[in-house]
Amino acid sequence: MNYLGDLHQRLDGVLSFLEPYWTFANCHMVNFIVDNHWLHMVPQSLRAELKSVDHVKQAINIIFSQKNSPQFPALAQFSETCKHQRLVSCPQLITSLEQLGQLLPATMEKHLSINEFMSAKKCHEVDQTAALVNQLVRSTTPEASATCYIVDAGDGKGYLSSRLALQYGHCVLGVDAKKSNTESALARNRKLERAWNGLTERAELQSQGIRPSRRGKKSATKETPVNIPVQNNYKTTSRFITTELNLCDLVKEHFEQEPNVTKPRICLTGLHTCGNLAATCLQVFHAQDNCRVLCNIGCCYHLLRERYSQQESYENKALMEESTDYGFPLSRYLQQRSVRLGRNARMLAAQSIERTLSAKELPNISLYYRALLEILICRHAPHLKNKLKVGKVHKFNNFFEYVKICAKKLNEPWLTAVGEAELEALLQEHDVDCHYLSLFYLLRMSFAPVLESVILLDRLLYLKELGYEHSFLIDLFDAVISPRHYAIVAFKP
């Protein structure tokens, strides 16, 4: 298999498909009405089919049904073309857990589903990731007596790291940029340690189809083996990870009492590492020889630092300025082509078309109200177009209340002065736009998994270009439960 050639071909095809749609992908939804996005961005063939609001409503139902209709052939072609560009349509570039398992000497242990202290979504993610990391570490550690230290990048509340330490007995160092997170992670881990025996017993019973007794009451079943947590094998530190941060020294500093820490083997992992951190983890894996295993699931693509994108803005500018490296593109192939995505396209890449279609979920009414608010801004304060950041607005029952809350939140007297008669007229004038905006939203979301594929394939290609034969893109989670469900896995021989 010519893996590099296949990656090049796939990226060329996806970028060629996206070429006429970059403006569509990078548009601001709040400008849907004022800039007439429907006319300027939706392909003419689609607009020709959707001649009335009834057609628009029917198209929305067809998209949610995930079945094509001969009534709208252009919509069917658009949907099928978008689907063809998703990662699921190129199985030759994705490695399943079963395929990876065939390459690893250690088998994946049966993992207990322990859902206390976290949401069902996080439970699913932690179960799967911890089992995979454990399998990778055991498969790549040459001697049974040797220790592979796990560094959890972007440790957060310690969901993954505490599971690796408590259930699998690994030495884990959780690294997070925020000191408050590392302190919370340790506190959570102490709470887990105290409850661990009971939690594992309950999980084992549930895996056997036995309903455990209510928590707080002693279980009548005693045959279940109890795992006793290994003490002091989970540490945390507050550091900002860059390629200059020496993980080997960091591990030796925090596990100095361990017998095999002089030349530590390191597994670098991270569950939903935010923004640039995911790309940095790949760069650290390559730069530091002691880092032997990589398992990374990224998220928050809008916080990636792009090499060729201009006029970027970030919510946490101070934190982003600490990022010394670019997060996209990583591969020489896309760098030679000066490929750029744009912040709005990266935000779109982090959205979940699978979850939206599964829930048949239309955009919140606040998006429509925000588009109407932009009309008021252009009418009464045109110098503020695209400059007012409203953010989330809560606890409103109608457009009038929404505007009132925004006026107070933005501290704009002109908005307070807008009367209800004008607001009512605005609602009536743009009544049908609510339906067109919803369909536009769904059409635009069709690009989300396509855009994400560019980011993920770039990361895989980066590792392949550097000669890492054992580098893989793994579809790890259920896409509806966890939208960021792909893992980048690599290990050095």
Short mmCIF file of N, CA and C in Angstrom, two decimals, residues 323-388:
data_model
loop_
_atom_site.label_atom_id
_atom_site.label_comp_id
_atom_site.label_asym_id
_atom_site.label_seq_id
_atom_site.Cartn_x
_atom_site.Cartn_y
_atom_site.Cartn_z
N SER A 323 1.82 29.64 22.65
CA SER A 323 2.05 28.61 21.63
C SER A 323 3.12 29.10 20.67
N THR A 324 4.27 28.45 20.68
CA THR A 324 5.39 28.90 19.85
C THR A 324 5.36 28.28 18.46
N ASP A 325 4.59 27.23 18.28
CA ASP A 325 4.56 26.52 16.99
C ASP A 325 3.19 26.64 16.33
N TYR A 326 3.19 26.46 15.04
CA TYR A 326 1.93 26.44 14.31
C TYR A 326 1.30 25.06 14.42
N GLY A 327 -0.04 25.04 14.49
CA GLY A 327 -0.76 23.78 14.61
C GLY A 327 -1.31 23.25 13.31
N PHE A 328 -1.35 24.12 12.27
CA PHE A 328 -1.84 23.68 10.95
C PHE A 328 -1.27 24.61 9.88
N PRO A 329 -0.84 24.05 8.74
CA PRO A 329 -0.66 22.61 8.51
C PRO A 329 0.65 22.11 9.11
N LEU A 330 0.66 20.85 9.49
CA LEU A 330 1.87 20.23 10.01
C LEU A 330 2.69 19.57 8.90
N SER A 331 2.02 19.00 7.93
CA SER A 331 2.72 18.23 6.89
C SER A 331 3.41 19.15 5.90
N ARG A 332 4.55 18.70 5.40
CA ARG A 332 5.25 19.46 4.35
C ARG A 332 4.38 19.58 3.10
N TYR A 333 3.61 18.54 2.82
CA TYR A 333 2.79 18.52 1.61
C TYR A 333 1.81 19.69 1.59
N LEU A 334 1.11 19.93 2.70
CA LEU A 334 0.16 21.04 2.74
C LEU A 334 0.86 22.38 2.95
N GLN A 335 2.02 22.37 3.59
CA GLN A 335 2.78 23.62 3.72
C GLN A 335 3.26 24.10 2.35
N GLN A 336 3.68 23.18 1.51
CA GLN A 336 4.13 23.55 0.16
C GLN A 336 3.00 24.16 -0.66
N ARG A 337 1.78 23.85 -0.30
CA ARG A 337 0.61 24.39 -1.00
C ARG A 337 -0.02 25.57 -0.26
N SER A 338 0.60 25.97 0.85
CA SER A 338 0.12 27.11 1.66
C SER A 338 -1.36 26.98 1.97
N VAL A 339 -1.78 25.78 2.36
CA VAL A 339 -3.20 25.53 2.62
C VAL A 339 -3.62 26.24 3.90
N ARG A 340 -4.76 26.91 3.84
CA ARG A 340 -5.32 27.55 5.02
C ARG A 340 -6.82 27.25 5.08
N LEU A 341 -7.32 27.22 6.30
CA LEU A 341 -8.73 26.91 6.51
C LEU A 341 -9.52 28.15 6.87
N GLY A 342 -9.07 28.90 7.88
CA GLY A 342 -9.82 30.04 8.40
C GLY A 342 -10.51 29.67 9.69
N ARG A 343 -10.65 30.66 10.58
CA ARG A 343 -11.17 30.37 11.92
C ARG A 343 -12.59 29.84 11.89
N ASN A 344 -13.48 30.44 11.10
CA ASN A 344 -14.87 29.97 11.07
C ASN A 344 -14.97 28.55 10.50
N ALA A 345 -14.12 28.24 9.53
CA ALA A 345 -14.10 26.88 8.99
C ALA A 345 -13.63 25.88 10.04
N ARG A 346 -12.66 26.31 10.86
CA ARG A 346 -12.17 25.42 11.91
C ARG A 346 -13.23 25.24 13.00
N MET A 347 -13.97 26.31 13.30
CA MET A 347 -15.09 26.19 14.25
C MET A 347 -16.13 25.21 13.71
N LEU A 348 -16.39 25.30 12.41
CA LEU A 348 -17.35 24.40 11.78
C LEU A 348 -16.86 22.96 11.84
N ALA A 349 -15.55 22.75 11.69
CA ALA A 349 -14.97 21.40 11.71
C ALA A 349 -15.21 20.70 13.04
N ALA A 350 -15.43 21.48 14.09
CA ALA A 350 -15.65 20.90 15.42
C ALA A 350 -17.11 20.59 15.71
N GLN A 351 -17.99 20.89 14.76
CA GLN A 351 -19.40 20.60 14.96
C GLN A 351 -19.72 19.18 14.49
N SER A 352 -20.82 18.65 14.98
CA SER A 352 -21.14 17.24 14.74
C SER A 352 -22.38 17.09 13.86
N ILE A 353 -22.17 16.71 12.62
CA ILE A 353 -23.30 16.44 11.73
C ILE A 353 -24.00 15.17 12.18
N GLU A 354 -23.25 14.20 12.73
CA GLU A 354 -23.85 12.94 13.17
C GLU A 354 -24.85 13.17 14.31
N ARG A 355 -24.43 13.98 15.29
CA ARG A 355 -25.30 14.24 16.43
C ARG A 355 -26.51 15.07 16.00
N THR A 356 -26.31 16.05 15.12
CA THR A 356 -27.40 16.90 14.65
C THR A 356 -28.45 16.08 13.92
N LEU A 357 -28.02 15.19 13.03
CA LEU A 357 -28.96 14.37 12.28
C LEU A 357 -29.64 13.34 13.17
N SER A 358 -28.89 12.78 14.12
CA SER A 358 -29.48 11.79 15.02
C SER A 358 -30.58 12.41 15.88
N ALA A 359 -30.34 13.65 16.34
CA ALA A 359 -31.32 14.32 17.21
C ALA A 359 -32.34 15.13 16.42
N LYS A 360 -32.15 15.21 15.08
CA LYS A 360 -33.01 16.05 14.23
C LYS A 360 -33.07 17.46 14.84
N GLU A 361 -31.92 18.02 15.04
CA GLU A 361 -31.78 19.24 15.81
C GLU A 361 -31.57 20.46 14.91
N LEU A 362 -32.51 21.37 14.93
CA LEU A 362 -32.38 22.64 14.22
C LEU A 362 -31.61 23.63 15.09
N PRO A 363 -31.04 24.67 14.49
CA PRO A 363 -30.31 25.65 15.32
C PRO A 363 -31.23 26.32 16.32
N ASN A 364 -30.67 26.70 17.44
CA ASN A 364 -31.44 27.39 18.46
C ASN A 364 -32.03 28.68 17.90
N ILE A 365 -33.23 29.04 18.36
CA ILE A 365 -33.90 30.25 17.88
C ILE A 365 -33.05 31.50 18.09
N SER A 366 -32.11 31.43 19.04
CA SER A 366 -31.26 32.59 19.30
C SER A 366 -30.39 32.93 18.10
N LEU A 367 -30.07 31.95 17.26
CA LEU A 367 -29.28 32.24 16.06
C LEU A 367 -30.08 33.10 15.08
N TYR A 368 -31.35 32.77 14.92
CA TYR A 368 -32.24 33.58 14.07
C TYR A 368 -32.41 34.98 14.66
N TYR A 369 -32.61 35.07 15.97
CA TYR A 369 -32.76 36.37 16.62
C TYR A 369 -31.47 37.19 16.48
N ARG A 370 -30.33 36.51 16.55
CA ARG A 370 -29.06 37.24 16.39
C ARG A 370 -28.92 37.79 14.98
N ALA A 371 -29.40 37.04 13.99
CA ALA A 371 -29.37 37.53 12.61
C ALA A 371 -30.29 38.74 12.45
N LEU A 372 -31.44 38.74 13.13
CA LEU A 372 -32.33 39.90 13.10
C LEU A 372 -31.68 41.08 13.82
N LEU A 373 -30.99 40.80 14.91
CA LEU A 373 -30.30 41.87 15.64
C LEU A 373 -29.26 42.55 14.76
N GLU A 374 -28.61 41.79 13.90
CA GLU A 374 -27.60 42.38 13.02
C GLU A 374 -28.25 43.35 12.03
N ILE A 375 -29.50 43.10 11.66
CA ILE A 375 -30.23 44.06 10.81
C ILE A 375 -30.40 45.38 11.56
N LEU A 376 -30.76 45.28 12.84
CA LEU A 376 -30.91 46.50 13.65
C LEU A 376 -29.58 47.24 13.78
N ILE A 377 -28.51 46.48 13.93
CA ILE A 377 -27.18 47.10 14.04
C ILE A 377 -26.85 47.86 12.75
N CYS A 378 -27.08 47.24 11.61
CA CYS A 378 -26.79 47.89 10.33
C CYS A 378 -27.69 49.10 10.10
N ARG A 379 -28.89 49.04 10.64
CA ARG A 379 -29.86 50.13 10.45
C ARG A 379 -29.57 51.32 11.36
N HIS A 380 -29.21 51.06 12.62
CA HIS A 380 -29.07 52.14 13.61
C HIS A 380 -27.62 52.46 13.96
N ALA A 381 -26.72 51.50 13.80
CA ALA A 381 -25.30 51.74 14.14
C ALA A 381 -24.42 50.97 13.16
N PRO A 382 -24.44 51.36 11.89
CA PRO A 382 -23.72 50.59 10.86
C PRO A 382 -22.23 50.45 11.11
N HIS A 383 -21.65 51.39 11.86
CA HIS A 383 -20.22 51.30 12.16
C HIS A 383 -19.90 50.13 13.09
N LEU A 384 -20.93 49.53 13.68
CA LEU A 384 -20.73 48.41 14.60
C LEU A 384 -20.98 47.05 13.94
N LYS A 385 -21.21 47.02 12.63
CA LYS A 385 -21.46 45.75 11.93
C LYS A 385 -20.24 44.82 12.11
N ASN A 386 -20.53 43.59 12.51
CA ASN A 386 -19.51 42.56 12.74
C ASN A 386 -18.57 42.87 13.90
N LYS A 387 -18.93 43.85 14.73
CA LYS A 387 -18.04 44.22 15.83
C LYS A 387 -18.63 43.92 17.21
N LEU A 388 -19.95 43.85 17.30
CA LEU A 388 -20.57 43.59 18.60
C LEU A 388 -20.60 42.08 18.87
#
